[in-house]
Amino acid sequence: MLPKPNLSMSSPIDCFERLPDSLVLRIFDTIGDAKALGICCVVCTRFRSLVPEAGFFVWQRELPRKYLDHEDLWNDDDFLPDPFFKEYRDEFRKIYSRYFRQIIQSHGFDIDVYPGNAKAAFYVPYLDFEREVDMLMELATYAIEEFNKTSVYKYKVIKIETVNFMLSRYREFFMTVKVENLTLRTPWATFRIRARKGFHGEKIVSFCRPKV
């Protein structure tokens, strides 16, 4: 008989440490959950050394909810778009409360307030997304085609309505799009798509669903 594998706490850590660097980076590239990424950072020192920005990534993911939970996170360097705005700190606190609440409630899709170019304001309304509309349509079309593979109804992207993006190790886009139901020929429906381009140009879709 083969010996039973050792399932002690050291085993998964050792196995993780033996993964090739390229695979470790690929894991980071696909992890979207802050808690899961945090666990990777804890159990694998090599993960932390290969991906030094992992801690910042976790900070980003957790910031909106922690801020709304009234944790003392304020730092002028992180939250103010310009050091000359320090006298307006109270106003910016209110802006961030609304900003983070919209991010949480809409999962990043509906944002009508933006604090400005600051480290903490990493969800950005892309007001002039037409500059990259071809690339965005490519992502949206791919997302809908993937959705069609498991859907009774088949859809086609007609146009992109709004776009936000998140600044991190890459730009991840949050698109609200209009689609045509090719099966029923009914009026246009609204879909929400979260997608990005990978480091090698591959299309990666995290979310694609009809807007409820």
PDB file of N, CA and C in Angstrom, residues 84-131:
ATOM      1  N   PHE A  84      -2.391  70.530  -1.056  1.00  0.00           N
ATOM      2  CA  PHE A  84      -2.955  71.853  -0.801  1.00  0.00           C
ATOM      3  C   PHE A  84      -4.429  71.785  -0.396  1.00  0.00           C
ATOM      4  N   PHE A  85      -5.043  70.588  -0.483  1.00  0.00           N
ATOM      5  CA  PHE A  85      -6.457  70.432  -0.141  1.00  0.00           C
ATOM      6  C   PHE A  85      -6.666  70.082   1.332  1.00  0.00           C
ATOM      7  N   LYS A  86      -5.630  70.160   2.143  1.00  0.00           N
ATOM      8  CA  LYS A  86      -5.756  69.734   3.539  1.00  0.00           C
ATOM      9  C   LYS A  86      -6.838  70.497   4.286  1.00  0.00           C
ATOM     10  N   GLU A  87      -7.051  71.755   3.939  1.00  0.00           N
ATOM     11  CA  GLU A  87      -8.072  72.541   4.627  1.00  0.00           C
ATOM     12  C   GLU A  87      -9.483  72.058   4.284  1.00  0.00           C
ATOM     13  N   TYR A  88      -9.604  71.237   3.230  1.00  0.00           N
ATOM     14  CA  TYR A  88     -10.906  70.695   2.837  1.00  0.00           C
ATOM     15  C   TYR A  88     -11.044  69.226   3.239  1.00  0.00           C
ATOM     16  N   ARG A  89     -10.268  68.819   4.214  1.00  0.00           N
ATOM     17  CA  ARG A  89     -10.241  67.422   4.628  1.00  0.00           C
ATOM     18  C   ARG A  89     -11.635  66.902   4.993  1.00  0.00           C
ATOM     19  N   ASP A  90     -12.415  67.665   5.720  1.00  0.00           N
ATOM     20  CA  ASP A  90     -13.754  67.221   6.135  1.00  0.00           C
ATOM     21  C   ASP A  90     -14.661  67.001   4.935  1.00  0.00           C
ATOM     22  N   GLU A  91     -14.561  67.879   3.934  1.00  0.00           N
ATOM     23  CA  GLU A  91     -15.364  67.709   2.721  1.00  0.00           C
ATOM     24  C   GLU A  91     -14.964  66.433   1.986  1.00  0.00           C
ATOM     25  N   PHE A  92     -13.672  66.168   1.937  1.00  0.00           N
ATOM     26  CA  PHE A  92     -13.211  64.957   1.257  1.00  0.00           C
ATOM     27  C   PHE A  92     -13.632  63.698   2.006  1.00  0.00           C
ATOM     28  N   ARG A  93     -13.692  63.762   3.310  1.00  0.00           N
ATOM     29  CA  ARG A  93     -14.182  62.611   4.074  1.00  0.00           C
ATOM     30  C   ARG A  93     -15.608  62.268   3.655  1.00  0.00           C
ATOM     31  N   LYS A  94     -16.441  63.277   3.466  1.00  0.00           N
ATOM     32  CA  LYS A  94     -17.827  63.052   3.043  1.00  0.00           C
ATOM     33  C   LYS A  94     -17.875  62.485   1.625  1.00  0.00           C
ATOM     34  N   ILE A  95     -17.018  63.016   0.769  1.00  0.00           N
ATOM     35  CA  ILE A  95     -16.967  62.512  -0.609  1.00  0.00           C
ATOM     36  C   ILE A  95     -16.580  61.038  -0.620  1.00  0.00           C
ATOM     37  N   TYR A  96     -15.587  60.677   0.170  1.00  0.00           N
ATOM     38  CA  TYR A  96     -15.156  59.278   0.218  1.00  0.00           C
ATOM     39  C   TYR A  96     -16.241  58.371   0.789  1.00  0.00           C
ATOM     40  N   SER A  97     -17.008  58.860   1.740  1.00  0.00           N
ATOM     41  CA  SER A  97     -18.102  58.044   2.284  1.00  0.00           C
ATOM     42  C   SER A  97     -19.099  57.696   1.190  1.00  0.00           C
ATOM     43  N   ARG A  98     -19.459  58.673   0.387  1.00  0.00           N
ATOM     44  CA  ARG A  98     -20.391  58.418  -0.717  1.00  0.00           C
ATOM     45  C   ARG A  98     -19.740  57.544  -1.790  1.00  0.00           C
ATOM     46  N   TYR A  99     -18.507  57.844  -2.095  1.00  0.00           N
ATOM     47  CA  TYR A  99     -17.756  57.115  -3.119  1.00  0.00           C
ATOM     48  C   TYR A  99     -17.639  55.634  -2.773  1.00  0.00           C
ATOM     49  N   PHE A 100     -17.196  55.320  -1.569  1.00  0.00           N
ATOM     50  CA  PHE A 100     -17.035  53.926  -1.164  1.00  0.00           C
ATOM     51  C   PHE A 100     -18.380  53.217  -1.026  1.00  0.00           C
ATOM     52  N   ARG A 101     -19.401  53.943  -0.594  1.00  0.00           N
ATOM     53  CA  ARG A 101     -20.730  53.326  -0.483  1.00  0.00           C
ATOM     54  C   ARG A 101     -21.242  52.919  -1.868  1.00  0.00           C
ATOM     55  N   GLN A 102     -21.038  53.771  -2.855  1.00  0.00           N
ATOM     56  CA  GLN A 102     -21.456  53.441  -4.220  1.00  0.00           C
ATOM     57  C   GLN A 102     -20.675  52.245  -4.753  1.00  0.00           C
ATOM     58  N   ILE A 103     -19.404  52.172  -4.452  1.00  0.00           N
ATOM     59  CA  ILE A 103     -18.579  51.045  -4.907  1.00  0.00           C
ATOM     60  C   ILE A 103     -19.103  49.736  -4.339  1.00  0.00           C
ATOM     61  N   ILE A 104     -19.402  49.726  -3.052  1.00  0.00           N
ATOM     62  CA  ILE A 104     -19.884  48.504  -2.406  1.00  0.00           C
ATOM     63  C   ILE A 104     -21.273  48.133  -2.899  1.00  0.00           C
ATOM     64  N   GLN A 105     -22.171  49.112  -2.957  1.00  0.00           N
ATOM     65  CA  GLN A 105     -23.556  48.821  -3.331  1.00  0.00           C
ATOM     66  C   GLN A 105     -23.691  48.387  -4.787  1.00  0.00           C
ATOM     67  N   SER A 106     -22.873  48.942  -5.670  1.00  0.00           N
ATOM     68  CA  SER A 106     -22.983  48.616  -7.098  1.00  0.00           C
ATOM     69  C   SER A 106     -21.878  47.685  -7.572  1.00  0.00           C
ATOM     70  N   HIS A 107     -21.015  47.237  -6.651  1.00  0.00           N
ATOM     71  CA  HIS A 107     -19.871  46.378  -7.000  1.00  0.00           C
ATOM     72  C   HIS A 107     -18.958  47.039  -8.029  1.00  0.00           C
ATOM     73  N   GLY A 108     -18.890  48.367  -7.968  1.00  0.00           N
ATOM     74  CA  GLY A 108     -17.974  49.099  -8.828  1.00  0.00           C
ATOM     75  C   GLY A 108     -18.555  49.584 -10.137  1.00  0.00           C
ATOM     76  N   PHE A 109     -19.831  49.320 -10.393  1.00  0.00           N
ATOM     77  CA  PHE A 109     -20.411  49.662 -11.694  1.00  0.00           C
ATOM     78  C   PHE A 109     -21.045  51.052 -11.740  1.00  0.00           C
ATOM     79  N   ASP A 110     -21.584  51.546 -10.643  1.00  0.00           N
ATOM     80  CA  ASP A 110     -22.278  52.836 -10.638  1.00  0.00           C
ATOM     81  C   ASP A 110     -21.577  53.799  -9.693  1.00  0.00           C
ATOM     82  N   ILE A 111     -20.826  54.723 -10.262  1.00  0.00           N
ATOM     83  CA  ILE A 111     -20.100  55.717  -9.477  1.00  0.00           C
ATOM     84  C   ILE A 111     -20.355  57.087 -10.101  1.00  0.00           C
ATOM     85  N   ASP A 112     -20.947  58.001  -9.326  1.00  0.00           N
ATOM     86  CA  ASP A 112     -21.189  59.341  -9.859  1.00  0.00           C
ATOM     87  C   ASP A 112     -20.420  60.413  -9.094  1.00  0.00           C
ATOM     88  N   VAL A 113     -19.509  59.982  -8.234  1.00  0.00           N
ATOM     89  CA  VAL A 113     -18.659  60.924  -7.516  1.00  0.00           C
ATOM     90  C   VAL A 113     -17.245  60.360  -7.502  1.00  0.00           C
ATOM     91  N   TYR A 114     -16.263  61.244  -7.626  1.00  0.00           N
ATOM     92  CA  TYR A 114     -14.868  60.790  -7.679  1.00  0.00           C
ATOM     93  C   TYR A 114     -13.997  61.787  -6.926  1.00  0.00           C
ATOM     94  N   PRO A 115     -13.250  61.338  -5.924  1.00  0.00           N
ATOM     95  CA  PRO A 115     -12.455  62.260  -5.108  1.00  0.00           C
ATOM     96  C   PRO A 115     -11.282  62.902  -5.833  1.00  0.00           C
ATOM     97  N   GLY A 116     -10.857  62.326  -6.927  1.00  0.00           N
ATOM     98  CA  GLY A 116      -9.707  62.850  -7.643  1.00  0.00           C
ATOM     99  C   GLY A 116      -8.557  61.858  -7.645  1.00  0.00           C
ATOM    100  N   ASN A 117      -7.466  62.277  -8.233  1.00  0.00           N
ATOM    101  CA  ASN A 117      -6.318  61.388  -8.439  1.00  0.00           C
ATOM    102  C   ASN A 117      -5.560  61.174  -7.134  1.00  0.00           C
ATOM    103  N   ALA A 118      -6.047  60.228  -6.337  1.00  0.00           N
ATOM    104  CA  ALA A 118      -5.423  59.903  -5.055  1.00  0.00           C
ATOM    105  C   ALA A 118      -5.255  58.395  -4.950  1.00  0.00           C
ATOM    106  N   LYS A 119      -4.343  57.960  -4.109  1.00  0.00           N
ATOM    107  CA  LYS A 119      -4.068  56.530  -3.936  1.00  0.00           C
ATOM    108  C   LYS A 119      -5.316  55.759  -3.531  1.00  0.00           C
ATOM    109  N   ALA A 120      -6.150  56.350  -2.674  1.00  0.00           N
ATOM    110  CA  ALA A 120      -7.343  55.660  -2.178  1.00  0.00           C
ATOM    111  C   ALA A 120      -8.483  55.656  -3.182  1.00  0.00           C
ATOM    112  N   ALA A 121      -8.404  56.507  -4.200  1.00  0.00           N
ATOM    113  CA  ALA A 121      -9.483  56.601  -5.195  1.00  0.00           C
ATOM    114  C   ALA A 121      -9.127  55.762  -6.412  1.00  0.00           C
ATOM    115  N   PHE A 122      -9.110  54.449  -6.227  1.00  0.00           N
ATOM    116  CA  PHE A 122      -8.609  53.565  -7.282  1.00  0.00           C
ATOM    117  C   PHE A 122      -9.704  53.053  -8.204  1.00  0.00           C
ATOM    118  N   TYR A 123     -10.981  53.313  -7.881  1.00  0.00           N
ATOM    119  CA  TYR A 123     -12.070  53.082  -8.836  1.00  0.00           C
ATOM    120  C   TYR A 123     -12.289  54.395  -9.573  1.00  0.00           C
ATOM    121  N   VAL A 124     -12.120  54.382 -10.891  1.00  0.00           N
ATOM    122  CA  VAL A 124     -12.130  55.624 -11.659  1.00  0.00           C
ATOM    123  C   VAL A 124     -13.241  55.599 -12.709  1.00  0.00           C
ATOM    124  N   PRO A 125     -14.145  56.590 -12.711  1.00  0.00           N
ATOM    125  CA  PRO A 125     -15.120  56.691 -13.800  1.00  0.00           C
ATOM    126  C   PRO A 125     -14.382  57.019 -15.102  1.00  0.00           C
ATOM    127  N   TYR A 126     -14.583  56.201 -16.114  1.00  0.00           N
ATOM    128  CA  TYR A 126     -13.892  56.390 -17.394  1.00  0.00           C
ATOM    129  C   TYR A 126     -14.818  57.181 -18.311  1.00  0.00           C
ATOM    130  N   LEU A 127     -14.780  58.503 -18.181  1.00  0.00           N
ATOM    131  CA  LEU A 127     -15.725  59.362 -18.890  1.00  0.00           C
ATOM    132  C   LEU A 127     -15.440  59.426 -20.384  1.00  0.00           C
ATOM    133  N   ASP A 128     -14.197  59.293 -20.777  1.00  0.00           N
ATOM    134  CA  ASP A 128     -13.853  59.346 -22.199  1.00  0.00           C
ATOM    135  C   ASP A 128     -13.417  57.974 -22.707  1.00  0.00           C
ATOM    136  N   PHE A 129     -14.215  56.952 -22.343  1.00  0.00           N
ATOM    137  CA  PHE A 129     -13.844  55.580 -22.717  1.00  0.00           C
ATOM    138  C   PHE A 129     -13.846  55.358 -24.221  1.00  0.00           C
ATOM    139  N   GLU A 130     -14.442  56.304 -24.987  1.00  0.00           N
ATOM    140  CA  GLU A 130     -14.442  56.156 -26.449  1.00  0.00           C
ATOM    141  C   GLU A 130     -13.025  56.076 -27.007  1.00  0.00           C
ATOM    142  N   ARG A 131     -12.065  56.575 -26.260  1.00  0.00           N
ATOM    143  CA  ARG A 131     -10.668  56.499 -26.703  1.00  0.00           C
ATOM    144  C   ARG A 131     -10.210  55.056 -26.861  1.00  0.00           C
TER     145      ARG A 131
END
